Amino acid sequence: ISPQLARELGEVHRASGSHLVAAPVFARPDGLARKEAFFPVAGRRDVVDEIVRPIMAATGRQLRYFGEEPEKANVVKLCGNFLICSAIEAQAEAYDLASSWGVDRAEVYEMLTETIFDCIIYKGYGHRVAMHDHAPHPNAHFSLELGHKDMLLVKGAAKGGSSGEAGPGDAGAPAAPRLLTERRYDADTGEAQDESDVVKKELRMPILDVLDTKFQAAKSK
């Protein structure tokens, strides 16, 4: 769900005297069964430690706490999903480059995922990309439409003011990009400079626009 919706749900829970803990999951159903899931979690700390953490330990490898505001866990989930989609697109382009020069894309995949990209995302998705294997995974339960939905949620999260207003698709949402606040540091000492050196700039995610276009084209076929 969107960070904005998580925030609204948190307010509803607080108003009723209950507590919302957001704990989206990084894992497919088969990964959950093998206790390989990763959970970004946010909500009231004592509720997380006393109630949520023991439950998640039954299916998860790691639970990472991100603060009191539930929406922060949903932001982390969207960051992860964005990186997964970006990795898939990057591998497709890289292996196409190899093929255009007559280099075996499967051998490129094997070499890279056995060395500098030895991780589950590059190995799992990369193998299918390298082999042009686009058949639905039998136990994935995740369609093309859901992948695009996630990228649209990322686009929504990237819009709005610095205080976290809703993104596109939410009622009354502003269209302006979110703002990043950056402080400059002294190159010699590494110390933060004074308030006059605080810079605000608009959040830009050009790769996200490419992914959105690719999803739209795939869905139209």
Coordinates of C-alpha atoms in Angstrom, one line a residue:
I1 CA 0.0 0.0 0.0
S2 CA 1.1 3.6 -0.3
P3 CA 2.8 5.4 2.5
Q4 CA 0.0 7.9 2.6
L5 CA -2.6 5.2 3.1
A6 CA -0.4 3.7 5.9
R7 CA -0.3 7.1 7.5
E8 CA -4.1 7.5 7.3
L9 CA -4.6 4.0 8.7
G10 CA -2.2 4.8 11.6
E11 CA -4.3 7.8 12.5
V12 CA -7.5 5.8 12.4
H13 CA -5.9 3.2 14.8
R14 CA -4.7 5.9 17.2
A15 CA -8.1 7.5 17.3
S16 CA -9.6 4.2 18.3
G17 CA -7.0 3.5 20.9
S18 CA -5.2 0.7 19.0
H19 CA -1.8 0.7 17.3
L20 CA -0.9 0.0 13.6
V21 CA 2.4 -1.7 12.9
A22 CA 3.4 -1.8 9.2
A23 CA 5.4 -4.9 8.3
P24 CA 5.5 -5.5 4.5
V25 CA 7.5 -8.5 3.4
F26 CA 10.3 -9.2 1.0
A27 CA 9.8 -12.8 0.0
R28 CA 7.7 -15.1 -2.3
P29 CA 5.4 -17.7 -0.7
D30 CA 8.0 -20.3 -1.1
G31 CA 10.6 -18.1 0.6
L32 CA 8.2 -17.6 3.6
A33 CA 7.9 -21.3 3.9
R34 CA 11.7 -21.6 4.1
K35 CA 11.8 -18.8 6.7
E36 CA 13.8 -16.6 4.3
A37 CA 11.6 -13.5 4.5
F38 CA 12.8 -10.0 5.4
F39 CA 10.5 -7.5 7.1
P40 CA 10.9 -3.7 7.3
V41 CA 8.8 -2.8 10.3
A42 CA 7.5 0.5 11.7
G43 CA 5.2 1.4 14.6
R44 CA 5.2 1.8 18.3
R45 CA 8.5 0.2 19.5
D46 CA 7.1 -1.7 22.5
V47 CA 4.3 -3.2 20.4
V48 CA 6.8 -4.3 17.8
D49 CA 9.2 -5.9 20.3
E50 CA 6.5 -7.6 22.5
I51 CA 4.0 -8.7 19.9
V52 CA 5.2 -8.4 16.3
R53 CA 8.8 -9.6 16.5
P54 CA 8.0 -13.1 17.9
I55 CA 5.3 -13.6 15.2
M56 CA 7.6 -12.5 12.4
A57 CA 10.4 -14.8 13.7
A58 CA 8.4 -17.8 12.6
T59 CA 8.7 -16.9 8.9
G60 CA 11.5 -14.4 8.7
R61 CA 15.2 -14.2 8.6
Q62 CA 15.5 -10.5 9.6
L63 CA 13.2 -7.8 11.0
R64 CA 14.5 -4.2 10.8
Y65 CA 12.9 -1.4 12.7
F66 CA 12.5 1.9 11.0
G67 CA 10.7 4.1 13.5
E68 CA 7.4 5.0 15.2
E69 CA 5.5 6.1 12.0
P70 CA 4.0 3.1 10.2
E71 CA 4.4 4.6 6.8
K72 CA 8.1 4.5 7.0
A73 CA 8.1 0.7 6.6
N74 CA 6.0 1.0 3.4
V75 CA 8.5 3.5 2.0
V76 CA 11.2 0.9 2.6
K77 CA 9.2 -1.7 0.8
L78 CA 8.7 0.6 -2.2
C79 CA 12.4 1.4 -2.2
G80 CA 13.1 -2.4 -2.4
N81 CA 10.6 -3.0 -5.1
F82 CA 11.9 -0.1 -7.1
L83 CA 15.5 -1.5 -6.9
I84 CA 14.2 -5.0 -7.9
C85 CA 12.5 -3.6 -11.0
S86 CA 15.6 -1.5 -11.8
A87 CA 17.8 -4.5 -11.5
I88 CA 15.7 -6.6 -13.9
E89 CA 15.7 -3.8 -16.4
A90 CA 19.4 -3.2 -16.1
Q91 CA 20.1 -6.9 -16.6
A92 CA 17.9 -7.1 -19.7
E93 CA 19.8 -4.2 -21.2
A94 CA 23.2 -5.6 -20.2
Y95 CA 22.5 -9.0 -21.6
D96 CA 21.1 -7.5 -24.8
L97 CA 24.4 -5.5 -25.2
A98 CA 26.3 -8.8 -24.8
S99 CA 24.2 -10.5 -27.4
S100 CA 24.6 -7.6 -29.9
W101 CA 28.4 -8.3 -29.8
G102 CA 28.0 -12.0 -30.2
V103 CA 28.7 -12.8 -26.5
D104 CA 26.7 -15.6 -24.9
R105 CA 24.3 -13.9 -22.6
A106 CA 24.0 -17.0 -20.4
E107 CA 27.8 -17.0 -19.8
V108 CA 27.7 -13.3 -19.0
Y109 CA 25.0 -14.0 -16.5
E110 CA 26.9 -16.8 -14.9
M111 CA 30.2 -14.8 -14.7
L112 CA 28.6 -11.7 -13.1
T113 CA 26.3 -13.6 -10.6
E114 CA 29.2 -15.7 -9.4
T115 CA 31.3 -12.7 -8.7
I116 CA 30.3 -9.0 -8.3
F117 CA 26.5 -9.6 -8.4
D118 CA 26.3 -12.7 -6.2
C119 CA 22.9 -12.0 -4.7
I120 CA 19.4 -13.4 -4.8
I121 CA 17.8 -10.7 -7.0
Y122 CA 20.5 -10.8 -9.7
K123 CA 20.7 -14.6 -9.6
G124 CA 17.0 -15.4 -9.5
Y125 CA 15.6 -12.8 -11.9
G126 CA 18.8 -12.6 -13.9
H127 CA 18.7 -16.2 -14.9
R128 CA 15.2 -15.8 -16.3
V129 CA 16.2 -12.6 -18.1
A130 CA 19.3 -14.2 -19.6
M131 CA 17.3 -17.2 -20.8
H132 CA 14.4 -15.2 -22.1
D133 CA 12.2 -17.1 -19.7
H134 CA 9.1 -15.0 -19.3
A135 CA 6.7 -17.7 -18.3
P136 CA 4.9 -16.9 -15.0
H137 CA 6.5 -18.6 -12.0
P138 CA 4.1 -21.3 -10.7
N139 CA 4.2 -20.1 -7.1
A140 CA 4.9 -16.4 -7.5
H141 CA 1.3 -15.1 -7.3
F142 CA 2.5 -11.8 -8.7
S143 CA 1.3 -10.5 -12.1
L144 CA 2.6 -7.9 -14.4
E145 CA -0.2 -5.6 -13.3
L146 CA 1.0 -5.9 -9.7
G147 CA 4.5 -5.0 -10.7
H148 CA 3.3 -1.9 -12.5
K149 CA 1.1 -1.1 -9.5
D150 CA 4.2 -1.0 -7.3
M151 CA 6.0 1.4 -9.6
L152 CA 2.9 3.6 -9.6
L153 CA 3.0 3.6 -5.8
V154 CA 6.6 4.6 -6.0
K155 CA 5.7 7.5 -8.3
G156 CA 3.0 8.6 -5.9
A157 CA 5.4 8.5 -3.0
A158 CA 7.9 10.6 -4.9
K159 CA 5.3 13.4 -5.3
G160 CA 4.0 15.8 -2.7
G161 CA 5.6 18.3 -0.3
S162 CA 8.4 17.7 2.1
S163 CA 6.0 17.1 4.9
G164 CA 4.7 14.0 3.2
E165 CA 1.4 14.9 1.4
A166 CA -0.3 12.4 -0.7
G167 CA 0.9 11.5 -4.2
P168 CA -0.9 11.3 -7.6
G169 CA -4.1 9.2 -7.4
D170 CA -4.9 10.4 -3.8
A171 CA -7.7 12.9 -3.4
G172 CA -6.5 16.5 -3.4
A173 CA -2.9 15.5 -4.0
P174 CA -0.4 18.2 -5.1
A175 CA 1.7 17.3 -8.2
A176 CA 5.0 18.8 -7.0
P177 CA 7.9 16.5 -6.4
R178 CA 9.0 15.9 -2.8
L179 CA 11.9 17.9 -1.5
L180 CA 15.3 16.6 -0.3
T181 CA 17.2 18.5 2.4
E182 CA 20.9 18.2 2.1
R183 CA 23.7 19.7 4.3
R184 CA 27.1 20.4 2.9
Y185 CA 30.2 19.0 4.7
D186 CA 33.7 20.4 4.9
A187 CA 35.9 18.5 2.5
D188 CA 38.9 18.6 4.9
T189 CA 37.3 18.0 8.3
G190 CA 34.2 16.1 7.3
E191 CA 32.2 18.3 9.7
A192 CA 28.7 19.7 8.9
Q193 CA 28.7 23.3 7.8
D194 CA 26.3 26.0 9.1
E195 CA 22.6 26.4 8.3
S196 CA 23.4 28.7 5.4
D197 CA 24.8 25.6 3.6
V198 CA 21.6 23.6 3.8
V199 CA 20.3 22.9 0.3
K200 CA 16.8 21.9 -0.7
K201 CA 16.2 20.3 -4.0
E202 CA 13.4 18.4 -5.8
L203 CA 13.4 14.7 -5.7
R204 CA 14.0 13.3 -9.2
M205 CA 13.7 9.6 -10.3
P206 CA 14.3 9.4 -14.0
I207 CA 14.8 5.6 -13.9
L208 CA 11.3 5.3 -12.5
D209 CA 9.8 7.0 -15.6
V210 CA 11.6 4.5 -17.8
L211 CA 10.2 1.5 -15.8
D212 CA 6.7 3.0 -16.0
T213 CA 6.9 3.3 -19.8
K214 CA 8.2 -0.3 -20.1
F215 CA 5.4 -1.6 -17.9
Q216 CA 2.8 0.2 -20.0
A217 CA 4.3 -1.2 -23.2
A218 CA 4.4 -4.7 -21.8
K219 CA 0.8 -4.5 -20.7
S220 CA -0.4 -3.3 -24.1
K221 CA 0.9 -6.5 -25.8

